[in-house]
Coordinates of C-alpha atoms and ligand atoms in Angstrom, one line a residue:
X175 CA -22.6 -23.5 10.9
X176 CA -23.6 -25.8 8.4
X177 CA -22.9 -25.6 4.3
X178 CA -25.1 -26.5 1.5
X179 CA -23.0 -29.8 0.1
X180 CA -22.7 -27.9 -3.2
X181 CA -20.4 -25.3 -1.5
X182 CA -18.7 -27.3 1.4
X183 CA -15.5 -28.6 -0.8
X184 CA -13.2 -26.7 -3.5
X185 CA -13.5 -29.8 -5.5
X186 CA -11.0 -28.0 -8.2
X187 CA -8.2 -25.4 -7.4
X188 CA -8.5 -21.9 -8.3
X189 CA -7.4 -22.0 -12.3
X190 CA -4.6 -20.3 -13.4
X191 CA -4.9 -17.1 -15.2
X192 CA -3.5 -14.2 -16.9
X193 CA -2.5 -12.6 -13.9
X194 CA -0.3 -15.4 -12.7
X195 CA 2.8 -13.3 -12.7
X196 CA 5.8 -13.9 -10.1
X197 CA 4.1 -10.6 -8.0
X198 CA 1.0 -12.2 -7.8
X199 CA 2.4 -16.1 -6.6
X200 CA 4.4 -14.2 -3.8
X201 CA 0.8 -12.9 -2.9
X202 CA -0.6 -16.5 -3.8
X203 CA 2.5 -18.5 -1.5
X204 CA 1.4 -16.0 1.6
X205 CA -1.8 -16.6 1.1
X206 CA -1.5 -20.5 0.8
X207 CA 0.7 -20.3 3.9
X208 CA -1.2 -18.6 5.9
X209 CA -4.5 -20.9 4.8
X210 CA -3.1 -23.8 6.6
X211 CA -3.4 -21.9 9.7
X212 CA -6.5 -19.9 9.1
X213 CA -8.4 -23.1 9.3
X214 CA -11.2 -21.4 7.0
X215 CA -13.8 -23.9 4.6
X216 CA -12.2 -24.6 1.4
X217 CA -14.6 -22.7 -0.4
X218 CA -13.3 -19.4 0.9
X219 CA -10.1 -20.5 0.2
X220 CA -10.7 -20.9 -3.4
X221 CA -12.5 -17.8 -3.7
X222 CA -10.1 -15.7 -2.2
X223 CA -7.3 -16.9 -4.5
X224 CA -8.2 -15.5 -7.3
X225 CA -9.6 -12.0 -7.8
X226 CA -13.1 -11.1 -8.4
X227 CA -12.5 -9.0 -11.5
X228 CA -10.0 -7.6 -13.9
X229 CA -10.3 -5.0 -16.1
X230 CA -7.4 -4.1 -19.0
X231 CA -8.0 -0.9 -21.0
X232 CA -5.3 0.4 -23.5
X233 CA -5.7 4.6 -23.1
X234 CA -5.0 7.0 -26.5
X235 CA -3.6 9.6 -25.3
X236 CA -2.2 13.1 -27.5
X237 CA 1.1 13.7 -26.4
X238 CA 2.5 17.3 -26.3
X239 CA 4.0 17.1 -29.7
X240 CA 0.9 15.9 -31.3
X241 CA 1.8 12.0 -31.5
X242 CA -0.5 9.7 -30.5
X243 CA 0.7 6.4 -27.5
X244 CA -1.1 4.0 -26.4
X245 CA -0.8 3.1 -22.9
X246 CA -2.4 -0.4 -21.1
X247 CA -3.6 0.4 -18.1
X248 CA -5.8 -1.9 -15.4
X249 CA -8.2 -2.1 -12.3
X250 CA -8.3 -5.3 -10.3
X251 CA -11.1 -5.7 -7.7
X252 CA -9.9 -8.8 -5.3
X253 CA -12.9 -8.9 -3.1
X254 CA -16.2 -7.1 -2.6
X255 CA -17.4 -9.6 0.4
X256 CA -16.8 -6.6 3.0
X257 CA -17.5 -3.9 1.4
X258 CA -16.9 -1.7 -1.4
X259 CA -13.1 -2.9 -3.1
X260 CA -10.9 0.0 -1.9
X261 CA -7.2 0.9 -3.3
X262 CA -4.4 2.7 -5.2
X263 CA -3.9 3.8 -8.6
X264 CA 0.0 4.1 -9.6
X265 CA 1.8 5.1 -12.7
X266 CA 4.7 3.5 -13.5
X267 CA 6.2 1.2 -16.3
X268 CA 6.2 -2.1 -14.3
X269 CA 2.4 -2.0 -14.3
X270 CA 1.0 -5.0 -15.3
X271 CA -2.3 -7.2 -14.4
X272 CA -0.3 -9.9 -12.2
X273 CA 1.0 -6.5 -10.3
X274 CA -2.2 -5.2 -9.7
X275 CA -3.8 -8.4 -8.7
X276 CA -1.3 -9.0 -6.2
X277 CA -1.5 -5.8 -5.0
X278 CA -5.4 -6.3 -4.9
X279 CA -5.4 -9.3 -2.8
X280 CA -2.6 -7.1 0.0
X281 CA -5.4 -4.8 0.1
X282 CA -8.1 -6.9 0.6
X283 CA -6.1 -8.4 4.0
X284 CA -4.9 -4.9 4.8
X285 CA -8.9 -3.6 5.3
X286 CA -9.9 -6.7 6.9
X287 CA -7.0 -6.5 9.3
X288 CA -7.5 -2.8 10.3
X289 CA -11.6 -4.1 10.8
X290 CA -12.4 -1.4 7.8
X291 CA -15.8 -2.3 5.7
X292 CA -14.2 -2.8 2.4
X293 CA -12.3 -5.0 -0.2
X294 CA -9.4 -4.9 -1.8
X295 CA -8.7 -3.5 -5.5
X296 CA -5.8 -1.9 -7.2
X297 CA -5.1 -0.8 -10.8
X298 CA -2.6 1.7 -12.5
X299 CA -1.4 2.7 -15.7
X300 CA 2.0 1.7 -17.3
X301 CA 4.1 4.7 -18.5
X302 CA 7.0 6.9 -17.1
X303 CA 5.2 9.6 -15.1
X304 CA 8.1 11.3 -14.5
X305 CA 8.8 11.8 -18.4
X306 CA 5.3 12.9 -19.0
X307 CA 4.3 16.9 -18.4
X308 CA 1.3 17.8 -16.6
X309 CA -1.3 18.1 -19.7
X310 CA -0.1 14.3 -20.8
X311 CA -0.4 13.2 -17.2
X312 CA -4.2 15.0 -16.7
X313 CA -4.9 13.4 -20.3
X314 CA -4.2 9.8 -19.7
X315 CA -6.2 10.3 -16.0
X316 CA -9.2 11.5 -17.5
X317 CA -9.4 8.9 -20.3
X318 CA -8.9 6.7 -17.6
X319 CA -11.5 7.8 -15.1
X320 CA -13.9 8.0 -17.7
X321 CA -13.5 4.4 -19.0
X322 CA -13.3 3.0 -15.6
X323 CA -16.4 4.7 -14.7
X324 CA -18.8 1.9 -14.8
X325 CA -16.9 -0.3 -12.9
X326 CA -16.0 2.2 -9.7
X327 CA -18.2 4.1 -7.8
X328 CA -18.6 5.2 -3.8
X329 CA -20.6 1.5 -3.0
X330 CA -18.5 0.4 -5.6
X331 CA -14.6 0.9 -6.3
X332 CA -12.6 3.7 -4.5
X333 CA -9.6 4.5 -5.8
X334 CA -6.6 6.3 -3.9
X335 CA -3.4 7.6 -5.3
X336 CA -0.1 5.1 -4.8
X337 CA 3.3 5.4 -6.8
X338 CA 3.5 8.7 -9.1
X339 CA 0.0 9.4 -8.0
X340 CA -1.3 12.2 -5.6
X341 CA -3.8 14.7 -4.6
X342 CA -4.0 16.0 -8.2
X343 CA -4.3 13.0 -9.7
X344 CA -7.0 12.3 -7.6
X345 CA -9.0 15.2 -7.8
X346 CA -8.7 15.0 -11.7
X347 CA -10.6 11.8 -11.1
X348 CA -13.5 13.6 -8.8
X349 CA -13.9 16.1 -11.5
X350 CA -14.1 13.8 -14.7
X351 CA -16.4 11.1 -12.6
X352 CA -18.7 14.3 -11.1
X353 CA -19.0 15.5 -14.8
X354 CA -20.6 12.2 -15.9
X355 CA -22.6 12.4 -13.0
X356 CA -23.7 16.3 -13.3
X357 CA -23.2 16.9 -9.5
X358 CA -19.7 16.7 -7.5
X359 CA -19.0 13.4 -5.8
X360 CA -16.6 13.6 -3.4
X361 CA -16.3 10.1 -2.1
X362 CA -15.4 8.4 -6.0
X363 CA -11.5 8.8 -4.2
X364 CA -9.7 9.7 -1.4
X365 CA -6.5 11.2 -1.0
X366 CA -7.8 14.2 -2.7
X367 CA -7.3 18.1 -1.9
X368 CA -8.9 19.2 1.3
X369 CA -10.6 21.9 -0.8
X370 CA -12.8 19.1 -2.7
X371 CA -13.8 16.8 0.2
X372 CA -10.3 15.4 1.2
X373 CA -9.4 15.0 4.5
X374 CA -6.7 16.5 6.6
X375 CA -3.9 14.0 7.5
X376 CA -4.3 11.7 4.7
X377 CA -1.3 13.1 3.3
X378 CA 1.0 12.1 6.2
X379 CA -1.3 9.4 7.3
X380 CA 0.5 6.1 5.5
X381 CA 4.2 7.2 7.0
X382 CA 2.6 8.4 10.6
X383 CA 1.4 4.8 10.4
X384 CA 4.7 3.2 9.7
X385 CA 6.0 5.1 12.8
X386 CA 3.1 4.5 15.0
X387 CA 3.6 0.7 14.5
X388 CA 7.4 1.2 14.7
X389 CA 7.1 2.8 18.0
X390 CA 4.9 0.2 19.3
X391 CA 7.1 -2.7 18.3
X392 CA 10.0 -1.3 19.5
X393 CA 8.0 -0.7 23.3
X394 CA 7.2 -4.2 23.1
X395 CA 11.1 -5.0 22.2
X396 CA 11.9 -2.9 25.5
X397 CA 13.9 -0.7 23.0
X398 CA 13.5 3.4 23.4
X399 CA 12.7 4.1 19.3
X400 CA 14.9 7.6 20.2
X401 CA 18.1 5.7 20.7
X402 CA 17.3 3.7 17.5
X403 CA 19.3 3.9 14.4
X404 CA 17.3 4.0 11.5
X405 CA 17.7 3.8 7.3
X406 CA 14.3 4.5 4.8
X407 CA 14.4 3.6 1.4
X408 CA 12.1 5.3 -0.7
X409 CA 11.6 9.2 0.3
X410 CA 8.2 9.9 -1.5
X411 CA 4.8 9.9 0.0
X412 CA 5.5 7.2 2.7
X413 CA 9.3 7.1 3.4
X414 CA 9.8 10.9 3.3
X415 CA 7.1 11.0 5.7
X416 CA 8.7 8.3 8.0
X417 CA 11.5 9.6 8.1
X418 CA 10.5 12.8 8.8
X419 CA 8.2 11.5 11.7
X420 CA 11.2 9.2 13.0
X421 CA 12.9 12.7 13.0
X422 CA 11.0 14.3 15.0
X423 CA 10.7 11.5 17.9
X424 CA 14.9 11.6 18.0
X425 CA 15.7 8.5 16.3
X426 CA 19.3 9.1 14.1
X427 CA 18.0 8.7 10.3
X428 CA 21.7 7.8 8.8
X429 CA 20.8 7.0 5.4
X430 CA 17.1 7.8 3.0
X431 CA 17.3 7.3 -0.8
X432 CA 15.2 7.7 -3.9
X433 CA 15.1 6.3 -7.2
X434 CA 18.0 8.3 -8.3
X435 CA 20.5 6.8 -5.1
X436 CA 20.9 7.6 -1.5
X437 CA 23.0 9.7 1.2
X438 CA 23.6 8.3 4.1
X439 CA 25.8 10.3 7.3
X440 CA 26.4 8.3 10.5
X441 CA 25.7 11.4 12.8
X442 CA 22.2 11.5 11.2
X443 CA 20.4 13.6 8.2
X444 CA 19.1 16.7 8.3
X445 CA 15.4 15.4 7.2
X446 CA 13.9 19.1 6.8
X447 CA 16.8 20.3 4.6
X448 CA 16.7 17.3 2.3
X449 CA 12.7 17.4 2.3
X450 CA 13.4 21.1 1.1
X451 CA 15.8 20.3 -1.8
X452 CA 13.9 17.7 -3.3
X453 CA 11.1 20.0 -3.4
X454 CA 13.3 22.2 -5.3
X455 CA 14.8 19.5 -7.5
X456 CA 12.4 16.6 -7.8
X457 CA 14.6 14.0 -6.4
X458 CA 17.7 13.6 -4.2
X459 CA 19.9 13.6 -7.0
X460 CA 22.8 16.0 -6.4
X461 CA 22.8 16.4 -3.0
X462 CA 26.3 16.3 -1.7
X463 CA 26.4 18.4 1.4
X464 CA 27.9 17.0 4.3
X465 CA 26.8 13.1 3.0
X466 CA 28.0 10.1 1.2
X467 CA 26.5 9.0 -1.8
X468 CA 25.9 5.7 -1.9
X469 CA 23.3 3.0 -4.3
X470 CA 20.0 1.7 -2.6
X471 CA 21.9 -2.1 -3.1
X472 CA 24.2 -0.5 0.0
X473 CA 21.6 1.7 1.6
X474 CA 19.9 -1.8 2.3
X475 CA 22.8 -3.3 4.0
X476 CA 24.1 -0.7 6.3
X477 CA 24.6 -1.8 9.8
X478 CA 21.3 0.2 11.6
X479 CA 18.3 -1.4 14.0
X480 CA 15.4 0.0 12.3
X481 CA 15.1 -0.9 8.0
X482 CA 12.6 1.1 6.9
X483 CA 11.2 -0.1 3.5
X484 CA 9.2 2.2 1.4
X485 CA 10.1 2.2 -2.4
X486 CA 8.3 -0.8 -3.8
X487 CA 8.1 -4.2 -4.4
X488 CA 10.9 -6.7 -4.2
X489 CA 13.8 -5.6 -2.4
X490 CA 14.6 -7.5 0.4
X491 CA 15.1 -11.2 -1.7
X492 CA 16.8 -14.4 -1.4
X493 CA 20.1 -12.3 -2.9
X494 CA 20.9 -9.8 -0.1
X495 CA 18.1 -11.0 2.8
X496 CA 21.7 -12.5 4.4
X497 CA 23.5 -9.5 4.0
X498 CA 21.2 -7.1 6.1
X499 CA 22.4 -5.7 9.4
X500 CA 19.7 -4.5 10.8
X501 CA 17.7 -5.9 13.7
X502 CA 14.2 -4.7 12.6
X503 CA 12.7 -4.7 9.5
X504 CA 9.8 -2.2 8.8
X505 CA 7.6 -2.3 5.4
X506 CA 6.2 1.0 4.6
X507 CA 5.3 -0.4 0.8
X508 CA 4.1 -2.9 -0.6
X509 CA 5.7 -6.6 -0.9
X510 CA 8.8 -5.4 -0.5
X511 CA 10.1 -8.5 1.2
X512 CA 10.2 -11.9 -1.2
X513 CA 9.2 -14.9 0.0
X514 CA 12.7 -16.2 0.0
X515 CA 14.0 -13.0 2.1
X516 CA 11.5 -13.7 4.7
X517 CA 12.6 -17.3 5.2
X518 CA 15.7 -15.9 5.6
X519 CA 15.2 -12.6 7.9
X520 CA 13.6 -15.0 10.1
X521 CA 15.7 -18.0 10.3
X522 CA 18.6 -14.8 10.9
X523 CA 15.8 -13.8 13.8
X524 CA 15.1 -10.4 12.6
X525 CA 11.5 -9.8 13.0
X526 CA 9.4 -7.9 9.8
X527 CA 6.5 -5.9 10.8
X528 CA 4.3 -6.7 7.5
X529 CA 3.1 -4.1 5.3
X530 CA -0.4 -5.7 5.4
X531 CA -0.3 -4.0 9.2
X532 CA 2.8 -1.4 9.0
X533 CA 1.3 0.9 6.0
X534 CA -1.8 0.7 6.8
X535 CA -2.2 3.9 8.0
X536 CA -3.1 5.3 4.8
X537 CA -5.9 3.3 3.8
X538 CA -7.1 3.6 7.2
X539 CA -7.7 7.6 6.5
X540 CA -8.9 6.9 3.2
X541 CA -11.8 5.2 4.9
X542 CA -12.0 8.5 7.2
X543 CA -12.2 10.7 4.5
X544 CA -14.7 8.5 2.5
X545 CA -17.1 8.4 5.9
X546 CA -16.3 12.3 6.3
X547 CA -17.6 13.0 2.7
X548 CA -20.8 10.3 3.1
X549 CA -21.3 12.2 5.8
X550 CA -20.5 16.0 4.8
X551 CA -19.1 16.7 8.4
X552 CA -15.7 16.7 8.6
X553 CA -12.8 16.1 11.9
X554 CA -9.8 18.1 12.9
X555 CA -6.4 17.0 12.4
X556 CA -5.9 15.6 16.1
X557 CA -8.8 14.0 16.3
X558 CA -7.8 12.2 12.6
X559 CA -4.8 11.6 14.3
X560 CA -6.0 10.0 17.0
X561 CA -8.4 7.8 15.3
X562 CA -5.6 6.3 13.3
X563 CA -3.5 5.9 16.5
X564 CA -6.5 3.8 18.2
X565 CA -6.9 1.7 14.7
X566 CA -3.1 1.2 14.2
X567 CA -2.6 0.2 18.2
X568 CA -5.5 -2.0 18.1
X569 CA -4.1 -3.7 14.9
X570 CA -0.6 -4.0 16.2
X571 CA -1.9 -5.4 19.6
X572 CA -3.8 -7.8 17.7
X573 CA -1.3 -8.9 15.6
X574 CA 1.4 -9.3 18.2
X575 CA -0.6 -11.3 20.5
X576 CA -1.1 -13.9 17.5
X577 CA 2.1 -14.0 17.1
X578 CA 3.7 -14.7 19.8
X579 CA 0.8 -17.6 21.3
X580 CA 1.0 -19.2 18.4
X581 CA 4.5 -18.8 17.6
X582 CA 4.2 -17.8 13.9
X583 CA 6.1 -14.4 12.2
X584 CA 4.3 -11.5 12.4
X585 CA 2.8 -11.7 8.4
X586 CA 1.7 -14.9 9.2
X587 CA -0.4 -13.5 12.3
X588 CA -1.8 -10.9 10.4
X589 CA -2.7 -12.8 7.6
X590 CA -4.5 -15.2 9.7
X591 CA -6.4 -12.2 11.2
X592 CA -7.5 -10.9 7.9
X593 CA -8.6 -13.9 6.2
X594 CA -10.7 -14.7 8.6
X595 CA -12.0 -11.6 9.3
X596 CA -13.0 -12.3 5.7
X597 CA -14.0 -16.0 5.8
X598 CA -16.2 -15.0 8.7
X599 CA -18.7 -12.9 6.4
X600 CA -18.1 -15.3 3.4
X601 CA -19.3 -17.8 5.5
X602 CA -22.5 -15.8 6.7
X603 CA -23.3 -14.1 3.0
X604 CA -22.5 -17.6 1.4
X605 CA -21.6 -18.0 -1.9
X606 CA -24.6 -16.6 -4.6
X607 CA -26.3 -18.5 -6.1
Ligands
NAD1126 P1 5.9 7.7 -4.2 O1 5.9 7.7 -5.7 O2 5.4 9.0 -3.5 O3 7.4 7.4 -3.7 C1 8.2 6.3 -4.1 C2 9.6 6.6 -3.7 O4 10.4 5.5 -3.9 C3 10.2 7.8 -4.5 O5 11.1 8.5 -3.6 C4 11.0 7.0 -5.6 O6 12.0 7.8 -6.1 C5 11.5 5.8 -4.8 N1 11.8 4.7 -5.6 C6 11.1 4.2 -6.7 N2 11.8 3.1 -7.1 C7 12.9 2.9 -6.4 C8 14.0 2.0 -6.3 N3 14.0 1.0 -7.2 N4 14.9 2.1 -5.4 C9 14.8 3.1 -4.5 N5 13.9 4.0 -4.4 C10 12.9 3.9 -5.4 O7 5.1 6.4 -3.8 P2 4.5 6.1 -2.3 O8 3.1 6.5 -2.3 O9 5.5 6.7 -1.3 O10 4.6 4.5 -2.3 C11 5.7 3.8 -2.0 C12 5.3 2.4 -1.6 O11 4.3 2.4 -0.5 C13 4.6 1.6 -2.7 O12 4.9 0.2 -2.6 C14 3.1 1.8 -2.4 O13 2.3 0.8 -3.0 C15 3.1 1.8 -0.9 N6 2.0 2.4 -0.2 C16 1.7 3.7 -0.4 C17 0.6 4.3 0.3 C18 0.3 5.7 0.2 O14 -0.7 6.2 0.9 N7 0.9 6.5 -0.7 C19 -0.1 3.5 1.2 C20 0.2 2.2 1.4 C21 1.3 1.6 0.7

C-alpha cells in the first residue's frame, strides 16, 4: 500500500507528556521493543505511543461526617482506531494519569490480540476504597459518571470495574449515565449485575482465563497442570478466582495472599474455606488454621512451578526476579512483571505468559456482554464459557506459534500480534485529515 508523503515518516518522536510516569515507560520500553519487530510504518508507531486522550477531573465529594475531599480522578482513551476504547475503572491511592495511560495502551494490545473491535482506555479515582463506606463510595461514582459522561458512551468509551471496583460500582454507573439519558442503557459498562444487562460468567471470566491459558501452556510444556504446584498472589476478583479454578482441576495451591499477607501450607489450601472467611472478614487477615503466615515478599519466592500473579503492578522487578523458584510465571494483572524482571526470568529460562494474553478473559466477556445488551438476547453460562475458551485457545495458539518460529518471549509475540492487528486498520483508515 502506498502513503501520502505527508504521513509516510514520524519526522519527530512522540513528545513527552504529563503522563510520562515510570508505569507508563515500562508500557512505552515494551512497546518500543516490540516495534522493532512489528515492522509497522513509523507513522503508526508514533501514534500509538502516545494516547489519544486524557481526561483529569478533581470529584467533591460529602463525606459521612459532613466534610468535604477532593479527590483527582482520570479516564485515558489510548486508541479508538478499532473500535470503541474499552477498559477498567479502579479505586485506589496510586491512581495517577501515567497509571492509567499505561494501563490504557495494555488494553488497547489486549483487544487487538484477542481480535475484539475495540481500543484501549482506562481511568480510576485515587482514594482508599476500603476506608470509604458505601454512601462515600456511591457519591464519588456518581459524580464521576456524570462528569465523564460526555466523553464515554456505548460507540464511545466502556468502562469495566478493575481494582476496588465491581458489579455495584458498575451498575451505579448504568443508573447515573441512563438518568441523563431518560431511558436505561445497558451497554455504557460491563461487568454489571445480571439483573441490569450483565452477563453471566463475567464475574469468573478474567481468572477462568488465567487458567484456560495456564492449562494450555502447560499441555504444550508436556506438563499435566494436576500434578502442578502452584502459588497466587492477589485473592480478589482474578486470583481468588484462579485459584479456585486451579482448585478444582487438582493442582496443590500451597500459598494465595492478599494485601494484608499470605498463608501458605505445603499439602495445599483449602480454597473454599478461605474463599468463605474472607467473605466473612474482608481479607485474609487472621486466618491461622492449619497455615503459616508468611509476607507477599516470600509468597513470591517459594519454590512452586506455577506463579500466579494477580495483585497489581510491579512485583516481579530487577530486586527479587533472581530469587524466584518457580518454573512458570503466570500474569493474571496487569504489568506485574518490570522490565528488568523479564530480562531476568528469561535469561534464568522461566517462561511469562503475558497479561496482555493471560487476563484477557475478562475483557473478552466484557465484549460478550456489550454484544448481548446491543443485541437484547442473551447466552447461557456454557455457551459464555465456551466462547471464551475458543477466544482464549485461539489467542494462546497464536501467540505460541510466534513465539517459538521467531524465537522471541512470549510478550514480545503477543505484542507483535496486537500492534499489527492495529497497524493493519491504521494503515487502511489512514490518518485524518
Ligand atoms: P481486586 O481488588 O478484586 O483484587 C486485588 C487483590 O490483590 C486483593 O486481594 C488485594 O488485597 C490484593 N492486593 C492489592 N495490593 C496488594 C499487594 N501489594 N500485595 C499483595 N496483594 C495485594 O482486583 P482484581 O480485579 O482482582 O484486579 C487484580 C489485577 O488484575 C489488577 O492488576 C487488574 O488491573 C487486573 N485485571 C483485572 C481484571 C478484572 O476483570 N477484574 C481483568 C484484567 C486484569
Amino acid at each position: 500500500m502506498e502513503y501520502a508523503p505527508a504521513v509516510a515518516k514520524a519526522v519527530h518522536p512522540a513528545p513527552t507528556l504529563e503522563w510520562d510516569t515510570p508505569l507508563y515507560q515500562q508500557a512505552a520500553t515494551q512497546l518500543d521493543h516490540a516495534l522493532e519487530l512489528a515492522e509497522v510504518p513509523d507513522f503508526v508507531a508514533l501514534r500509538l505511543r502516545a494516547p489519544e486522550r486524557a481526561v483529569i477531573l478533581t470529584l467533591p465529594i460529602r463525606m459521612d461526617d459532613g466534610r468535604y475531599e477532593l479527590f483527582p480522578a482520570y479516564r485515558v482513551q489510548h486508541s479508538s482506531v478499532l473500535g470503541p476504547t474499552k477498559g477498567g475503572i479502579r479505586y485506589d491511592e496510586a491512581v495517577d494519569l501515567g497509571e492509567c495511560a499505561a494501563l490504557a495502551m495494555w488494553m488497547t494490545w489486549k483487544c487487538a490480540l484477542l481480535k475484539l473491535p475495540y481500543g484501549g482506555a482506562k481511568g480510576g479515582v485515587r482514594c482508599n476504597a476500603r476506608a470509604m463506606s458505601v454512601n462515600e463510595l456511591t457519591r464519588v461514582t456518581r459524580r464521576f459518571t456524570m462528569e465523564l459522561a460526555p466523553f464515554i458512551g456505548p460507540e464511545l468509551d466502556i468502562p469495566a470495574p478493575d481494582m476496588a471496583t465491581n458489579e455495584q460500582t458498575m451498575a451505579w454507573m448504568m443508573d447515573t449515565y441512563s438518568m441523563q439519558k431518560g431511558y436505561a442503557v445497558p451497554e455504557i459498562v460491563t461487568g454489571k449485575p445480571v439483573s441490569i444487562g450483565g452477563s453471566l460468567f463475567r464475574h469468573e471470566a478474567t481468572g477462568a482465563g488465567v487458567v484456560m491459558v495456564i492449562e494450555r501452556a502447560c499441555s504444550r510444556l508436556g506438563w499435566d497442570l494436576s500434578e502442578q504446584s502452584c502459588v497466587v498472589q492477589g485473592f480478589g476478583n482474578v486470583g481468588g478466582i484462579a485459584a479456585t479454578e486451579l482448585h478444582e482441576k487438582g493442582a496443590r495451591v500451597v500459598a494465595v495472599s492478599d494485601i494484608s499477607g499470605g498463608v501458605h501450607a505445603e499439602a495445599g489450601l483449602d480454597i473454599p474455606t478461605l474463599h468463605a472467611y474472607v467473605a466473612e472478614h474482608g481479607s485474609l487477615e487472621g486466618y491461622e488454621s492449619g497455615v503459616e503466615r508468611i509476607t507477599n515478599e516470600v509468597l513470591l519466592e517459594l519454590p512452586c512451578d506455577i506463579l500466579v500473579l494477580a495483585a497489581r503492578e510491579d512485583q516481579v522487578t530487577g530486586e527479587n526476579a533472581g530469587n524466584l523458584r518457580c518454573r512458570l510465571v503466570a500474569e493474571g494483572a496487569n504489568g506485574p512483571t518490570s522490565n528488568e524482571g523479564d530480562r531476568i526470568l528469561a535469561e534464568r529460562g522461566i517462561p511469562v505468559l503475558p497479561d496482555i494474553l493471560t487476563n484477557a478473559g475478562g475483557v473478552t466477556v466484557s465484549y460478550f456482554e456489550w454484544v448481548q445488551d446491543l443485541g437484547r438476547l442473551f447466552w447461557d453460562r456454557d455457551e459464555i464459557r465456551r466462547r471464551l475458551a475458543d477466544k482464549m485457545s485461539d489467542a494462546f495458539d497464536r501467540v505460541w506459534n510466534v513465539s517459538q518460529d521467531r524465537g522471541i518471549a512470549l510478550r514480545d509475540a503477543a505484542l507483535v500480534a496486537a500492534i499489527r492487528e492495529v497497524s493493519g486498520a491504521l494503515e487502511a483508515r489512514g490518518i485524518y485529515p
